N, CA and C atoms as an extended XYZ file, in Angstrom:
237
Properties=species:S:1:pos:R:3:atomname:S:1:resname:S:1:resid:I:1 pbc="F F F"
N        -1.758       -3.872      -14.472 N   MET     1
C        -1.855       -4.985      -13.584 CA  MET     1
C        -3.156       -4.116      -12.656 C   MET     1
N        -2.947       -2.696      -12.674 N   ILE     2
C        -3.787       -2.002      -11.724 CA  ILE     2
C        -5.361       -2.362      -12.091 C   ILE     2
N        -5.410       -2.508      -13.555 N   ASP     3
C        -6.914       -2.426      -13.915 CA  ASP     3
C        -7.446       -3.901      -13.449 C   ASP     3
N        -6.983       -4.789      -12.988 N   SER     4
C        -7.469       -6.023      -12.568 CA  SER     4
C        -7.574       -6.038      -11.079 C   SER     4
N        -7.317       -5.036      -10.357 N   TRP     5
C        -7.430       -4.912       -8.859 CA  TRP     5
C        -9.122       -4.694       -8.669 C   TRP     5
N        -9.696       -5.208       -7.580 N   HIS     6
C       -11.052       -5.072       -7.045 CA  HIS     6
C       -11.208       -3.497       -6.469 C   HIS     6
N       -12.112       -2.785       -6.715 N   PRO     7
C       -12.158       -1.713       -6.104 CA  PRO     7
C       -11.931       -1.400       -4.595 C   PRO     7
N       -12.207       -2.492       -3.607 N   LEU     8
C       -12.303       -2.496       -2.380 CA  LEU     8
C       -10.742       -2.950       -1.774 C   LEU     8
N        -9.874       -3.319       -2.478 N   SER     9
C        -8.716       -3.521       -2.130 CA  SER     9
C        -7.464       -2.984       -2.962 C   SER     9
N        -7.952       -2.164       -3.994 N   CYS    10
C        -6.959       -1.379       -4.939 CA  CYS    10
C        -6.167       -0.389       -4.254 C   CYS    10
N        -5.058       -0.234       -3.863 N   PRO    11
C        -4.350        0.985       -3.283 CA  PRO    11
C        -4.759        2.104       -3.943 C   PRO    11
N        -4.821        3.310       -3.353 N   SER    12
C        -5.042        4.744       -3.765 CA  SER    12
C        -3.890        5.013       -4.505 C   SER    12
N        -2.409        4.550       -3.879 N   GLN    13
C        -1.454        5.065       -5.063 CA  GLN    13
C        -0.785        3.539       -5.368 C   GLN    13
N        -0.391        3.534       -6.395 N   PHE    14
C         0.277        2.431       -6.853 CA  PHE    14
C         1.418        2.686       -7.638 C   PHE    14
N         2.531        2.319       -7.256 N   GLU    15
C         3.872        2.502       -7.796 CA  GLU    15
C         4.477        1.409       -8.645 C   GLU    15
N         4.748        1.880       -9.908 N   SER    16
C         5.027        0.983      -10.932 CA  SER    16
C         6.568        1.078      -11.254 C   SER    16
N         7.192       -0.409      -10.841 N   ASN    17
C         8.806       -0.090      -10.953 CA  ASN    17
C         9.009        0.045      -12.693 C   ASN    17
N         9.342        1.038      -13.251 N   LEU    18
C         9.648        0.869      -14.671 CA  LEU    18
C        10.967       -0.060      -15.210 C   LEU    18
N        11.897       -0.215      -14.106 N   ASN    19
C        12.916       -0.869      -14.365 CA  ASN    19
C        12.674       -2.240      -14.273 C   ASN    19
N        11.483       -2.586      -14.154 N   GLN    20
C        10.926       -4.048      -13.713 CA  GLN    20
C        10.388       -4.807      -15.121 C   GLN    20
N        10.967       -5.986      -15.366 N   GLN    21
C        10.651       -6.487      -16.613 CA  GLN    21
C        10.263       -8.182      -16.360 C   GLN    21
N         8.918       -8.533      -16.528 N   TRP    22
C         8.277       -9.736      -16.337 CA  TRP    22
C         8.793      -10.535      -17.250 C   TRP    22
N         9.287      -11.670      -16.613 N   LEU    23
C        10.006      -12.768      -17.526 CA  LEU    23
C         9.150      -14.232      -17.834 C   LEU    23
N         8.261      -14.273      -16.630 N   GLY    24
C         7.578      -15.601      -16.838 CA  GLY    24
C         6.499      -15.883      -15.612 C   GLY    24
N         5.825      -16.726      -15.845 N   LEU    25
C         4.582      -17.036      -14.972 CA  LEU    25
C         4.330      -18.468      -14.745 C   LEU    25
N         4.457      -19.075      -13.557 N   LYS    26
C         4.302      -20.485      -13.544 CA  LYS    26
C         2.884      -20.841      -12.648 C   LYS    26
N         1.622      -21.250      -13.051 N   ILE    27
C         0.979      -21.556      -12.290 CA  ILE    27
C         1.001      -22.664      -11.611 C   ILE    27
N         0.930      -22.646      -10.146 N   LEU    28
C         1.048      -24.002       -9.398 CA  LEU    28
C        -0.272      -24.649       -8.971 C   LEU    28
N        -1.441      -23.964       -8.866 N   ALA    29
C        -2.600      -24.634       -8.346 CA  ALA    29
C        -3.854      -23.645       -8.889 C   ALA    29
N        -4.924      -24.140       -8.938 N   VAL    30
C        -6.055      -23.383       -8.950 CA  VAL    30
C        -7.135      -23.973       -8.194 C   VAL    30
N        -7.775      -22.969       -7.554 N   ASN    31
C        -8.981      -23.609       -6.732 CA  ASN    31
C       -10.226      -22.501       -7.254 C   ASN    31
N       -11.250      -23.404       -7.655 N   GLN    32
C       -12.300      -22.883       -8.183 CA  GLN    32
C       -11.907      -21.828       -9.413 C   GLN    32
N       -12.741      -20.585       -9.707 N   GLY    33
C       -12.535      -19.777      -10.830 CA  GLY    33
C       -12.717      -20.436      -11.890 C   GLY    33
N       -13.684      -21.209      -12.154 N   ARG    34
C       -13.978      -21.835      -13.442 CA  ARG    34
C       -15.348      -21.072      -13.799 C   ARG    34
N       -15.600      -21.305      -15.146 N   PRO    35
C       -16.994      -20.739      -15.573 CA  PRO    35
C       -18.269      -21.236      -14.706 C   PRO    35
N       -18.889      -20.145      -13.978 N   GLY    36
C       -19.928      -20.217      -13.379 CA  GLY    36
C       -19.293      -20.050      -11.588 C   GLY    36
N       -18.310      -19.880      -11.742 N   ASP    37
C       -17.970      -19.670      -10.211 CA  ASP    37
C       -17.831      -18.062       -9.933 C   ASP    37
N       -17.897      -17.633       -8.602 N   GLY    38
C       -17.969      -16.128       -8.478 CA  GLY    38
C       -16.855      -15.788       -7.629 C   GLY    38
N       -15.662      -16.668       -7.503 N   SER    39
C       -14.398      -16.579       -6.661 CA  SER    39
C       -13.510      -17.725       -6.851 C   SER    39
N       -12.274      -17.486       -6.754 N   GLY    40
C       -11.359      -18.429       -6.910 CA  GLY    40
C       -10.010      -18.012       -6.641 C   GLY    40
N        -8.949      -18.854       -6.202 N   SER    41
C        -7.633      -18.799       -5.950 CA  SER    41
C        -6.719      -19.236       -6.832 C   SER    41
N        -5.433      -18.373       -6.968 N   VAL    42
C        -4.301      -19.295       -7.874 CA  VAL    42
C        -3.169      -18.894       -7.059 C   VAL    42
N        -2.389      -20.297       -7.096 N   GLU    43
C        -1.068      -19.966       -6.640 CA  GLU    43
C         0.024      -20.041       -7.764 C   GLU    43
N         0.758      -19.284       -7.645 N   PHE    44
C         1.673      -18.979       -8.737 CA  PHE    44
C         2.983      -18.612       -8.392 C   PHE    44
N         3.939      -18.659       -9.306 N   VAL    45
C         5.520      -18.132       -9.160 CA  VAL    45
C         5.433      -16.945      -10.491 C   VAL    45
N         6.074      -16.000      -10.050 N   ALA    46
C         6.060      -15.063      -11.116 CA  ALA    46
C         7.525      -14.772      -11.182 C   ALA    46
N         8.444      -14.572      -12.203 N   ILE    47
C         9.807      -14.452      -12.384 CA  ILE    47
C         9.896      -13.075      -13.210 C   ILE    47
N        10.841      -12.101      -12.537 N   PHE    48
C        10.907      -10.807      -13.217 CA  PHE    48
C        12.166      -10.460      -12.753 C   PHE    48
N        12.666       -9.556      -13.454 N   LYS    49
C        13.931       -8.766      -13.540 CA  LYS    49
C        13.912       -7.383      -12.912 C   LYS    49
N        14.615       -6.900      -12.107 N   VAL    50
C        14.493       -5.588      -11.428 CA  VAL    50
C        16.024       -5.186      -11.610 C   VAL    50
N        16.124       -4.013      -12.141 N   SER    51
C        17.725       -3.511      -12.184 CA  SER    51
C        18.750       -4.305      -12.332 C   SER    51
N        18.345       -5.458      -13.206 N   GLY    52
C        19.346       -6.235      -13.897 CA  GLY    52
C        19.391       -7.634      -12.718 C   GLY    52
N        18.643       -7.760      -11.752 N   LYS    53
C        18.734       -8.962      -10.777 CA  LYS    53
C        17.276       -9.737      -11.122 C   LYS    53
N        17.363      -10.780      -11.260 N   VAL    54
C        16.226      -11.906      -11.364 CA  VAL    54
C        15.705      -12.162      -10.129 C   VAL    54
N        14.308      -12.019       -9.832 N   GLU    55
C        13.473      -12.185       -8.422 CA  GLU    55
C        12.249      -13.247       -8.935 C   GLU    55
N        12.024      -13.760       -7.738 N   THR    56
C        10.790      -14.308       -7.945 CA  THR    56
C         9.824      -13.800       -6.916 C   THR    56
N         8.423      -14.167       -7.352 N   LEU    57
C         7.336      -13.831       -6.524 CA  LEU    57
C         6.462      -14.863       -6.372 C   LEU    57
N         6.007      -15.598       -5.207 N   HIS    58
C         5.552      -16.872       -5.058 CA  HIS    58
C         4.343      -16.136       -4.256 C   HIS    58
N         2.951      -16.514       -4.655 N   GLU    59
C         1.912      -16.006       -3.788 CA  GLU    59
C         0.510      -16.813       -4.275 C   GLU    59
N        -0.222      -16.728       -3.234 N   VAL    60
C        -1.772      -17.280       -3.418 CA  VAL    60
C        -2.524      -16.188       -3.525 C   VAL    60
N        -3.086      -16.008       -4.726 N   SER    61
C        -3.941      -14.937       -4.516 CA  SER    61
C        -5.575      -14.993       -4.838 C   SER    61
N        -6.282      -13.890       -4.178 N   GLU    62
C        -7.744      -14.442       -4.061 CA  GLU    62
C        -8.172      -13.489       -5.372 C   GLU    62
N        -9.268      -13.886       -6.058 N   PHE    63
C       -10.318      -13.307       -7.021 CA  PHE    63
C       -11.381      -13.546       -6.933 C   PHE    63
N       -12.177      -12.541       -7.357 N   VAL    64
C       -13.679      -12.626       -7.589 CA  VAL    64
C       -14.268      -12.031       -8.989 C   VAL    64
N       -15.302      -12.546       -9.215 N   ARG    65
C       -15.861      -12.419      -10.475 CA  ARG    65
C       -16.775      -11.093      -10.741 C   ARG    65
N       -16.548      -10.031      -11.283 N   GLU    66
C       -17.555       -9.008      -11.197 CA  GLU    66
C       -17.757       -8.659      -12.445 C   GLU    66
N       -19.046       -8.570      -13.013 N   GLN    67
C       -19.603       -8.117      -14.146 CA  GLN    67
C       -18.935       -8.865      -15.153 C   GLN    67
N       -18.475      -10.134      -15.140 N   GLY    68
C       -17.927      -10.913      -16.117 CA  GLY    68
C       -16.480      -11.063      -15.985 C   GLY    68
N       -15.713      -10.292      -15.272 N   ARG    69
C       -14.120      -10.323      -15.449 CA  ARG    69
C       -13.731      -10.759      -14.103 C   ARG    69
N       -12.541      -11.104      -13.965 N   TRP    70
C       -11.885      -11.447      -12.703 CA  TRP    70
C       -11.126      -10.027      -12.199 C   TRP    70
N       -11.485       -9.982      -10.672 N   CYS    71
C       -10.668       -8.876      -10.141 CA  CYS    71
C        -9.608       -9.518       -8.887 C   CYS    71
N        -8.628       -8.865       -8.842 N   TYR    72
C        -7.628       -9.103       -7.682 CA  TYR    72
C        -8.300       -8.944       -6.295 C   TYR    72
N        -8.548       -9.432       -5.509 N   LEU    73
C        -8.891       -9.133       -4.119 CA  LEU    73
C        -7.693       -8.972       -3.235 C   LEU    73
N        -6.787      -10.078       -2.982 N   SER    74
C        -5.898       -9.916       -1.941 CA  SER    74
C        -5.031      -11.178       -2.307 C   SER    74
N        -3.969      -11.131       -1.786 N   GLY    75
C        -3.056      -12.392       -1.767 CA  GLY    75
C        -2.178      -12.336       -0.726 C   GLY    75
N        -1.555      -13.848       -0.351 N   ILE    76
C        -0.875      -14.131        0.809 CA  ILE    76
C         0.598      -14.608       -0.125 C   ILE    76
N         1.816      -13.771        0.372 N   LEU    77
C         3.338      -14.125       -0.128 CA  LEU    77
C         3.594      -15.515        0.687 C   LEU    77
N         4.147      -16.409       -0.072 N   LYS    78
C         4.485      -17.867        0.433 CA  LYS    78
C         6.254      -17.800        0.235 C   LYS    78
N         6.694      -18.682        1.190 N   GLN    79
C         8.426      -18.385        1.254 CA  GLN    79
C         8.800      -19.534        0.273 C   GLN    79
């Protein structure tokens, strides 16, 4: 996951939870982010398990294309 972060917004320290297991990803909306676009956003719900408990993460993430690959720039958590 850290490899997809844009250098301008990447945290200097990133803690990965080894007890976390990703279970699924549901894409709710995509704005731009198509071939030829330089930026775009994705609204999604990620489902994961941490310490035996199933959790969800609902976010709208902003991405920019740099050198042909998409990089995560920022995100807004949704309720």
